[in-house]
Amino acid sequence: KQEVTQIPAALSVPEGENLVLNCSFTDSAIYNLQWFRQDPGKGLTSLLLIQSSQREQTSGRLNASLDKSSGRSTLYIAASQPGDSATYLCAVRLSNFGNEKLTFGTGTRLTIIP
Amino acid sequence: DADVTQTPRNRITKTGKRIMLECSQTKGHDRMYWYRQDPGLGLRLIYYSFDVKDINKGEISDGYSVSRQAQAKFSLSLESAIPNQTALYFCATSDAWGNQPQHFGDGTRLSIL
């Protein structure tokens, strides 16, 4: 059974700092991995999706890396801003064809201190 | 307008009542999903549908049923609600191959008293 862990559960950093969020998974046979952002009272917004054949994806100040062999992904946020405050979730999809199940981590609640 | 719309956004009801949560999408995606989110447990898949004629159980389907009325509409029903079904419920959609990110609605906060 795939398990996804995100540590720490909460993180506070001063504005302007670079930071890294961590995601680990137990089954390396994944199809892809996604990072989401969740704001209070809102749904999930996809930030980055990394296919199993890729090592990283970048979007603006965000960079996500994937190391399947070690079962790890990181989300790097550069020059953090108060608007980055949210809960960040990672989710993995298994490789089985037709297996639509995304297994989610419980998230890291990020607070950027102005 | 939102791409994925869930109604209602909030609902408080009593044990034993039948409840329907509705989801509609304008993205033209074939695949639709229902998840629930509980504190400390992350999101868990309840049901998913590849198209109007294809419905599949997720990991926690007991106590729930779904109906795919059209490509754009996917509803979740609790036939006889119980307190441990109190949660935040999300609908999501994706393209046919799942190579693109899933798109989520804003959620329905459901409380069963």
PDB file of C-alpha atoms in Angstrom:
ATOM      1  CA  LYS A   1       0.000   0.000   0.000  1.00  0.00           C
ATOM      2  CA  GLN A   2       1.353   3.352  -1.022  1.00  0.00           C
ATOM      3  CA  GLU A   3       1.920   5.750   1.837  1.00  0.00           C
ATOM      4  CA  VAL A   4       2.829   9.392   1.432  1.00  0.00           C
ATOM      5  CA  THR A   5       4.407  11.399   4.216  1.00  0.00           C
ATOM      6  CA  GLN A   6       5.006  15.115   4.482  1.00  0.00           C
ATOM      7  CA  ILE A   7       7.243  16.462   7.195  1.00  0.00           C
ATOM      8  CA  PRO A   8       7.022  18.897   8.877  1.00  0.00           C
ATOM      9  CA  ALA A   9       3.284  19.302   9.365  1.00  0.00           C
ATOM     10  CA  ALA A  10       3.766  23.038   9.815  1.00  0.00           C
ATOM     11  CA  LEU A  11       6.489  25.511   8.935  1.00  0.00           C
ATOM     12  CA  SER A  12       6.945  29.236   9.560  1.00  0.00           C
ATOM     13  CA  VAL A  13       9.609  31.271   7.796  1.00  0.00           C
ATOM     14  CA  PRO A  14      10.319  35.002   7.390  1.00  0.00           C
ATOM     15  CA  GLU A  15       9.388  36.653   4.140  1.00  0.00           C
ATOM     16  CA  GLY A  16      12.076  36.550   1.501  1.00  0.00           C
ATOM     17  CA  GLU A  17      13.644  33.282   2.548  1.00  0.00           C
ATOM     18  CA  ASN A  18      13.966  30.288   0.285  1.00  0.00           C
ATOM     19  CA  LEU A  19      12.412  27.114   1.616  1.00  0.00           C
ATOM     20  CA  VAL A  20      11.988  23.429   0.860  1.00  0.00           C
ATOM     21  CA  LEU A  21       8.982  21.230   1.505  1.00  0.00           C
ATOM     22  CA  ASN A  22       9.447  17.486   1.622  1.00  0.00           C
ATOM     23  CA  CYS A  23       7.364  14.568   0.434  1.00  0.00           C
ATOM     24  CA  SER A  24       8.252  10.890   0.724  1.00  0.00           C
ATOM     25  CA  PHE A  25       6.458   7.833  -0.641  1.00  0.00           C
ATOM     26  CA  THR A  26       6.883   4.139   0.008  1.00  0.00           C
ATOM     27  CA  ASP A  27       6.242   2.593  -3.425  1.00  0.00           C
ATOM     28  CA  SER A  28       8.620   3.876  -6.090  1.00  0.00           C
ATOM     29  CA  ALA A  29       6.500   2.524  -8.984  1.00  0.00           C
ATOM     30  CA  ILE A  30       4.674   5.784  -9.491  1.00  0.00           C
ATOM     31  CA  TYR A  31       3.153   7.211 -12.670  1.00  0.00           C
ATOM     32  CA  ASN A  32       3.419  10.823 -11.614  1.00  0.00           C
ATOM     33  CA  LEU A  33       3.584  13.089  -8.586  1.00  0.00           C
ATOM     34  CA  GLN A  34       1.696  16.313  -8.103  1.00  0.00           C
ATOM     35  CA  TRP A  35       2.114  19.220  -5.753  1.00  0.00           C
ATOM     36  CA  PHE A  36      -1.036  21.121  -4.767  1.00  0.00           C
ATOM     37  CA  ARG A  37      -1.750  24.221  -2.796  1.00  0.00           C
ATOM     38  CA  GLN A  38      -4.822  24.488  -0.566  1.00  0.00           C
ATOM     39  CA  ASP A  39      -6.066  27.784   0.795  1.00  0.00           C
ATOM     40  CA  PRO A  40      -8.581  27.895   3.680  1.00  0.00           C
ATOM     41  CA  GLY A  41     -12.116  27.388   2.426  1.00  0.00           C
ATOM     42  CA  LYS A  42     -10.879  26.565  -1.043  1.00  0.00           C
ATOM     43  CA  GLY A  43     -10.160  23.506  -3.087  1.00  0.00           C
ATOM     44  CA  LEU A  44      -6.798  22.285  -4.232  1.00  0.00           C
ATOM     45  CA  THR A  45      -4.876  24.136  -6.899  1.00  0.00           C
ATOM     46  CA  SER A  46      -2.324  22.160  -8.874  1.00  0.00           C
ATOM     47  CA  LEU A  47       1.131  23.717  -8.780  1.00  0.00           C
ATOM     48  CA  LEU A  48       3.358  21.237 -10.542  1.00  0.00           C
ATOM     49  CA  LEU A  49       3.059  17.752 -11.977  1.00  0.00           C
ATOM     50  CA  ILE A  50       6.135  15.593 -12.512  1.00  0.00           C
ATOM     51  CA  GLN A  51       5.888  12.510 -14.686  1.00  0.00           C
ATOM     52  CA  SER A  52       7.830   9.452 -13.529  1.00  0.00           C
ATOM     53  CA  SER A  53      10.363   9.959 -16.324  1.00  0.00           C
ATOM     54  CA  GLN A  54      11.139  13.506 -15.242  1.00  0.00           C
ATOM     55  CA  ARG A  55      13.508  14.747 -12.564  1.00  0.00           C
ATOM     56  CA  GLU A  56      12.072  18.202 -11.992  1.00  0.00           C
ATOM     57  CA  GLN A  57       9.544  20.794 -13.037  1.00  0.00           C
ATOM     58  CA  THR A  58       9.654  24.553 -12.631  1.00  0.00           C
ATOM     59  CA  SER A  59       6.998  27.230 -12.566  1.00  0.00           C
ATOM     60  CA  GLY A  60       8.014  30.734 -11.624  1.00  0.00           C
ATOM     61  CA  ARG A  61       9.451  30.695  -8.109  1.00  0.00           C
ATOM     62  CA  LEU A  62       8.549  27.050  -7.636  1.00  0.00           C
ATOM     63  CA  ASN A  63      10.720  24.061  -8.432  1.00  0.00           C
ATOM     64  CA  ALA A  64       9.732  20.476  -7.761  1.00  0.00           C
ATOM     65  CA  SER A  65      12.144  17.579  -7.926  1.00  0.00           C
ATOM     66  CA  LEU A  66      11.531  13.859  -8.030  1.00  0.00           C
ATOM     67  CA  ASP A  67      13.828  11.008  -7.001  1.00  0.00           C
ATOM     68  CA  LYS A  68      11.867   7.818  -7.542  1.00  0.00           C
ATOM     69  CA  SER A  69      14.584   5.491  -6.350  1.00  0.00           C
ATOM     70  CA  SER A  70      14.688   7.098  -2.930  1.00  0.00           C
ATOM     71  CA  GLY A  71      10.951   7.766  -2.835  1.00  0.00           C
ATOM     72  CA  ARG A  72      11.307  11.499  -2.380  1.00  0.00           C
ATOM     73  CA  SER A  73      10.127  14.758  -3.841  1.00  0.00           C
ATOM     74  CA  THR A  74      10.857  18.306  -2.791  1.00  0.00           C
ATOM     75  CA  LEU A  75       9.098  21.562  -3.525  1.00  0.00           C
ATOM     76  CA  TYR A  76      11.465  24.514  -3.480  1.00  0.00           C
ATOM     77  CA  ILE A  77       9.972  27.983  -3.072  1.00  0.00           C
ATOM     78  CA  ALA A  78      12.286  30.880  -3.800  1.00  0.00           C
ATOM     79  CA  ALA A  79      12.005  34.338  -2.252  1.00  0.00           C
ATOM     80  CA  SER A  80       8.921  33.486  -0.208  1.00  0.00           C
ATOM     81  CA  GLN A  81       6.046  35.960   0.032  1.00  0.00           C
ATOM     82  CA  PRO A  82       3.127  36.246   2.484  1.00  0.00           C
ATOM     83  CA  GLY A  83       0.836  35.156  -0.333  1.00  0.00           C
ATOM     84  CA  ASP A  84       2.602  31.791  -0.329  1.00  0.00           C
ATOM     85  CA  SER A  85       1.021  31.007   3.029  1.00  0.00           C
ATOM     86  CA  ALA A  86      -1.157  27.941   2.504  1.00  0.00           C
ATOM     87  CA  THR A  87      -1.169  24.194   2.988  1.00  0.00           C
ATOM     88  CA  TYR A  88       0.914  22.308   0.450  1.00  0.00           C
ATOM     89  CA  LEU A  89      -0.035  18.751  -0.464  1.00  0.00           C
ATOM     90  CA  CYS A  90       1.775  16.195  -2.538  1.00  0.00           C
ATOM     91  CA  ALA A  91       0.021  13.287  -4.198  1.00  0.00           C
ATOM     92  CA  VAL A  92       1.287  10.278  -6.126  1.00  0.00           C
ATOM     93  CA  ARG A  93      -0.416   8.173  -8.761  1.00  0.00           C
ATOM     94  CA  LEU A  94       0.615   4.556  -9.182  1.00  0.00           C
ATOM     95  CA  SER A  95       1.792   3.158 -12.478  1.00  0.00           C
ATOM     96  CA  ASN A  96      -0.996   0.647 -12.931  1.00  0.00           C
ATOM     97  CA  PHE A  97      -2.887   1.432 -16.108  1.00  0.00           C
ATOM     98  CA  GLY A  98      -6.327   2.706 -15.294  1.00  0.00           C
ATOM     99  CA  ASN A  99      -5.435   3.158 -11.661  1.00  0.00           C
ATOM    100  CA  GLU A 100      -6.811   6.574 -11.015  1.00  0.00           C
ATOM    101  CA  LYS A 101      -6.115   6.651  -7.348  1.00  0.00           C
ATOM    102  CA  LEU A 102      -4.072   9.545  -6.077  1.00  0.00           C
ATOM    103  CA  THR A 103      -2.549   8.949  -2.672  1.00  0.00           C
ATOM    104  CA  PHE A 104      -2.204  12.207  -0.787  1.00  0.00           C
ATOM    105  CA  GLY A 105       0.076  13.258   1.996  1.00  0.00           C
ATOM    106  CA  THR A 106      -1.443  15.116   4.929  1.00  0.00           C
ATOM    107  CA  GLY A 107       0.235  18.348   3.916  1.00  0.00           C
ATOM    108  CA  THR A 108       2.576  20.989   5.262  1.00  0.00           C
ATOM    109  CA  ARG A 109       0.955  24.181   6.528  1.00  0.00           C
ATOM    110  CA  LEU A 110       3.257  27.015   5.516  1.00  0.00           C
ATOM    111  CA  THR A 111       3.175  30.454   7.114  1.00  0.00           C
ATOM    112  CA  ILE A 112       5.287  33.266   5.697  1.00  0.00           C
ATOM    113  CA  ILE A 113       5.935  35.933   8.297  1.00  0.00           C
ATOM    114  CA  PRO A 114       5.957  39.481   6.895  1.00  0.00           C
TER     115      PRO A 114
ATOM    116  CA  ASP B   1     -17.110  31.065 -13.368  1.00  0.00           C
ATOM    117  CA  ALA B   2     -15.343  28.178 -11.701  1.00  0.00           C
ATOM    118  CA  ASP B   3     -14.361  25.218 -13.865  1.00  0.00           C
ATOM    119  CA  VAL B   4     -15.573  22.756 -11.221  1.00  0.00           C
ATOM    120  CA  THR B   5     -18.601  23.805  -9.187  1.00  0.00           C
ATOM    121  CA  GLN B   6     -19.829  22.041  -6.083  1.00  0.00           C
ATOM    122  CA  THR B   7     -23.170  22.563  -4.391  1.00  0.00           C
ATOM    123  CA  PRO B   8     -23.927  23.122  -1.620  1.00  0.00           C
ATOM    124  CA  ARG B   9     -20.782  24.678  -0.150  1.00  0.00           C
ATOM    125  CA  ASN B  10     -21.897  23.975   3.385  1.00  0.00           C
ATOM    126  CA  ARG B  11     -24.487  21.600   4.810  1.00  0.00           C
ATOM    127  CA  ILE B  12     -25.505  20.676   8.308  1.00  0.00           C
ATOM    128  CA  THR B  13     -27.905  17.782   8.698  1.00  0.00           C
ATOM    129  CA  LYS B  14     -28.983  15.075  11.087  1.00  0.00           C
ATOM    130  CA  THR B  15     -28.073  11.419  11.384  1.00  0.00           C
ATOM    131  CA  GLY B  16     -30.150   9.216   9.116  1.00  0.00           C
ATOM    132  CA  LYS B  17     -30.955  11.853   6.517  1.00  0.00           C
ATOM    133  CA  ARG B  18     -30.305  11.334   2.821  1.00  0.00           C
ATOM    134  CA  ILE B  19     -27.937  13.878   1.357  1.00  0.00           C
ATOM    135  CA  MET B  20     -26.821  14.612  -2.177  1.00  0.00           C
ATOM    136  CA  LEU B  21     -23.759  16.608  -3.083  1.00  0.00           C
ATOM    137  CA  GLU B  22     -23.552  17.825  -6.640  1.00  0.00           C
ATOM    138  CA  CYS B  23     -20.652  18.584  -8.921  1.00  0.00           C
ATOM    139  CA  SER B  24     -20.634  20.111 -12.372  1.00  0.00           C
ATOM    140  CA  GLN B  25     -17.711  20.954 -14.617  1.00  0.00           C
ATOM    141  CA  THR B  26     -17.090  23.045 -17.695  1.00  0.00           C
ATOM    142  CA  LYS B  27     -13.671  21.645 -18.548  1.00  0.00           C
ATOM    143  CA  GLY B  28     -15.002  18.971 -20.863  1.00  0.00           C
ATOM    144  CA  HIS B  29     -13.114  16.274 -18.953  1.00  0.00           C
ATOM    145  CA  ASP B  30     -14.265  12.686 -19.090  1.00  0.00           C
ATOM    146  CA  ARG B  31     -12.964  11.698 -15.678  1.00  0.00           C
ATOM    147  CA  MET B  32     -14.524  12.858 -12.435  1.00  0.00           C
ATOM    148  CA  TYR B  33     -13.742  12.008  -8.812  1.00  0.00           C
ATOM    149  CA  TRP B  34     -15.134  12.392  -5.317  1.00  0.00           C
ATOM    150  CA  TYR B  35     -12.759  12.712  -2.339  1.00  0.00           C
ATOM    151  CA  ARG B  36     -13.210  13.369   1.317  1.00  0.00           C
ATOM    152  CA  GLN B  37     -10.715  15.217   3.482  1.00  0.00           C
ATOM    153  CA  ASP B  38     -10.372  14.634   7.198  1.00  0.00           C
ATOM    154  CA  PRO B  39      -7.903  16.338   9.530  1.00  0.00           C
ATOM    155  CA  GLY B  40      -4.734  14.280   9.813  1.00  0.00           C
ATOM    156  CA  LEU B  41      -5.785  11.792   7.137  1.00  0.00           C
ATOM    157  CA  GLY B  42      -5.341  13.662   3.905  1.00  0.00           C
ATOM    158  CA  LEU B  43      -7.688  13.244   0.968  1.00  0.00           C
ATOM    159  CA  ARG B  44      -9.150   9.813   0.266  1.00  0.00           C
ATOM    160  CA  LEU B  45     -10.891   8.695  -2.897  1.00  0.00           C
ATOM    161  CA  ILE B  46     -14.557   7.695  -2.563  1.00  0.00           C
ATOM    162  CA  TYR B  47     -15.637   7.050  -6.173  1.00  0.00           C
ATOM    163  CA  TYR B  48     -14.449   7.895  -9.641  1.00  0.00           C
ATOM    164  CA  SER B  49     -15.930   7.775 -13.122  1.00  0.00           C
ATOM    165  CA  PHE B  50     -14.149   7.431 -16.452  1.00  0.00           C
ATOM    166  CA  ASP B  51     -17.270   8.369 -18.422  1.00  0.00           C
ATOM    167  CA  VAL B  52     -21.045   8.303 -18.105  1.00  0.00           C
ATOM    168  CA  LYS B  53     -21.189   4.505 -18.239  1.00  0.00           C
ATOM    169  CA  ASP B  54     -18.173   3.778 -16.061  1.00  0.00           C
ATOM    170  CA  ILE B  55     -18.290   4.094 -12.259  1.00  0.00           C
ATOM    171  CA  ASN B  56     -15.602   2.747  -9.954  1.00  0.00           C
ATOM    172  CA  LYS B  57     -15.238   2.442  -6.207  1.00  0.00           C
ATOM    173  CA  GLY B  58     -12.379   4.162  -4.486  1.00  0.00           C
ATOM    174  CA  GLU B  59     -10.830   3.209  -1.176  1.00  0.00           C
ATOM    175  CA  ILE B  60     -13.694   4.336   1.076  1.00  0.00           C
ATOM    176  CA  SER B  61     -16.933   3.813  -0.870  1.00  0.00           C
ATOM    177  CA  ASP B  62     -18.980   2.160   1.901  1.00  0.00           C
ATOM    178  CA  GLY B  63     -21.953   4.323   2.866  1.00  0.00           C
ATOM    179  CA  TYR B  64     -21.795   6.337  -0.356  1.00  0.00           C
ATOM    180  CA  SER B  65     -23.239   6.081  -3.841  1.00  0.00           C
ATOM    181  CA  VAL B  66     -22.732   8.146  -6.983  1.00  0.00           C
ATOM    182  CA  SER B  67     -24.496   8.998 -10.190  1.00  0.00           C
ATOM    183  CA  ARG B  68     -22.938  10.296 -13.396  1.00  0.00           C
ATOM    184  CA  GLN B  69     -25.887  12.052 -14.997  1.00  0.00           C
ATOM    185  CA  ALA B  70     -23.904  13.509 -17.883  1.00  0.00           C
ATOM    186  CA  GLN B  71     -20.306  14.108 -18.848  1.00  0.00           C
ATOM    187  CA  ALA B  72     -20.427  17.339 -16.881  1.00  0.00           C
ATOM    188  CA  LYS B  73     -22.300  16.172 -13.781  1.00  0.00           C
ATOM    189  CA  PHE B  74     -21.312  13.751 -11.028  1.00  0.00           C
ATOM    190  CA  SER B  75     -23.264  13.569  -7.779  1.00  0.00           C
ATOM    191  CA  LEU B  76     -22.432  11.903  -4.479  1.00  0.00           C
ATOM    192  CA  SER B  77     -25.156  10.572  -2.170  1.00  0.00           C
ATOM    193  CA  LEU B  78     -25.159   9.569   1.449  1.00  0.00           C
ATOM    194  CA  GLU B  79     -28.217   7.355   1.767  1.00  0.00           C
ATOM    195  CA  SER B  80     -28.353   7.478   5.560  1.00  0.00           C
ATOM    196  CA  ALA B  81     -25.853   9.938   6.941  1.00  0.00           C
ATOM    197  CA  ILE B  82     -23.865   9.130  10.069  1.00  0.00           C
ATOM    198  CA  PRO B  83     -21.659  11.446  12.182  1.00  0.00           C
ATOM    199  CA  ASN B  84     -18.355   9.946  11.026  1.00  0.00           C
ATOM    200  CA  GLN B  85     -19.188  11.113   7.506  1.00  0.00           C
ATOM    201  CA  THR B  86     -18.641  14.652   8.721  1.00  0.00           C
ATOM    202  CA  ALA B  87     -15.837  15.903   6.489  1.00  0.00           C
ATOM    203  CA  LEU B  88     -14.839  18.197   3.671  1.00  0.00           C
ATOM    204  CA  TYR B  89     -15.826  16.711   0.311  1.00  0.00           C
ATOM    205  CA  PHE B  90     -14.135  17.551  -2.969  1.00  0.00           C
ATOM    206  CA  CYS B  91     -15.026  16.861  -6.558  1.00  0.00           C
ATOM    207  CA  ALA B  92     -12.239  16.782  -9.148  1.00  0.00           C
ATOM    208  CA  THR B  93     -11.863  16.221 -12.882  1.00  0.00           C
ATOM    209  CA  SER B  94      -9.057  15.142 -15.167  1.00  0.00           C
ATOM    210  CA  ASP B  95      -8.402  14.491 -18.830  1.00  0.00           C
ATOM    211  CA  ALA B  96      -8.757  11.050 -20.378  1.00  0.00           C
ATOM    212  CA  TRP B  97      -5.220   9.895 -19.700  1.00  0.00           C
ATOM    213  CA  GLY B  98      -4.597  11.449 -16.326  1.00  0.00           C
ATOM    214  CA  ASN B  99      -1.440  13.086 -17.586  1.00  0.00           C
ATOM    215  CA  GLN B 100      -2.619  16.511 -16.609  1.00  0.00           C
ATOM    216  CA  PRO B 101      -3.335  17.708 -13.087  1.00  0.00           C
ATOM    217  CA  GLN B 102      -6.656  17.047 -11.534  1.00  0.00           C
ATOM    218  CA  HIS B 103      -8.852  20.132 -11.175  1.00  0.00           C
ATOM    219  CA  PHE B 104     -10.693  20.513  -7.899  1.00  0.00           C
ATOM    220  CA  GLY B 105     -13.862  22.253  -6.834  1.00  0.00           C
ATOM    221  CA  ASP B 106     -13.924  24.444  -3.727  1.00  0.00           C
ATOM    222  CA  GLY B 107     -15.398  21.693  -1.591  1.00  0.00           C
ATOM    223  CA  THR B 108     -18.517  21.006   0.443  1.00  0.00           C
ATOM    224  CA  ARG B 109     -18.228  21.162   4.199  1.00  0.00           C
ATOM    225  CA  LEU B 110     -20.654  18.568   5.544  1.00  0.00           C
ATOM    226  CA  SER B 111     -21.584  18.209   9.201  1.00  0.00           C
ATOM    227  CA  ILE B 112     -23.709  15.315  10.429  1.00  0.00           C
ATOM    228  CA  LEU B 113     -25.202  15.867  13.870  1.00  0.00           C
TER     229      LEU B 113
END
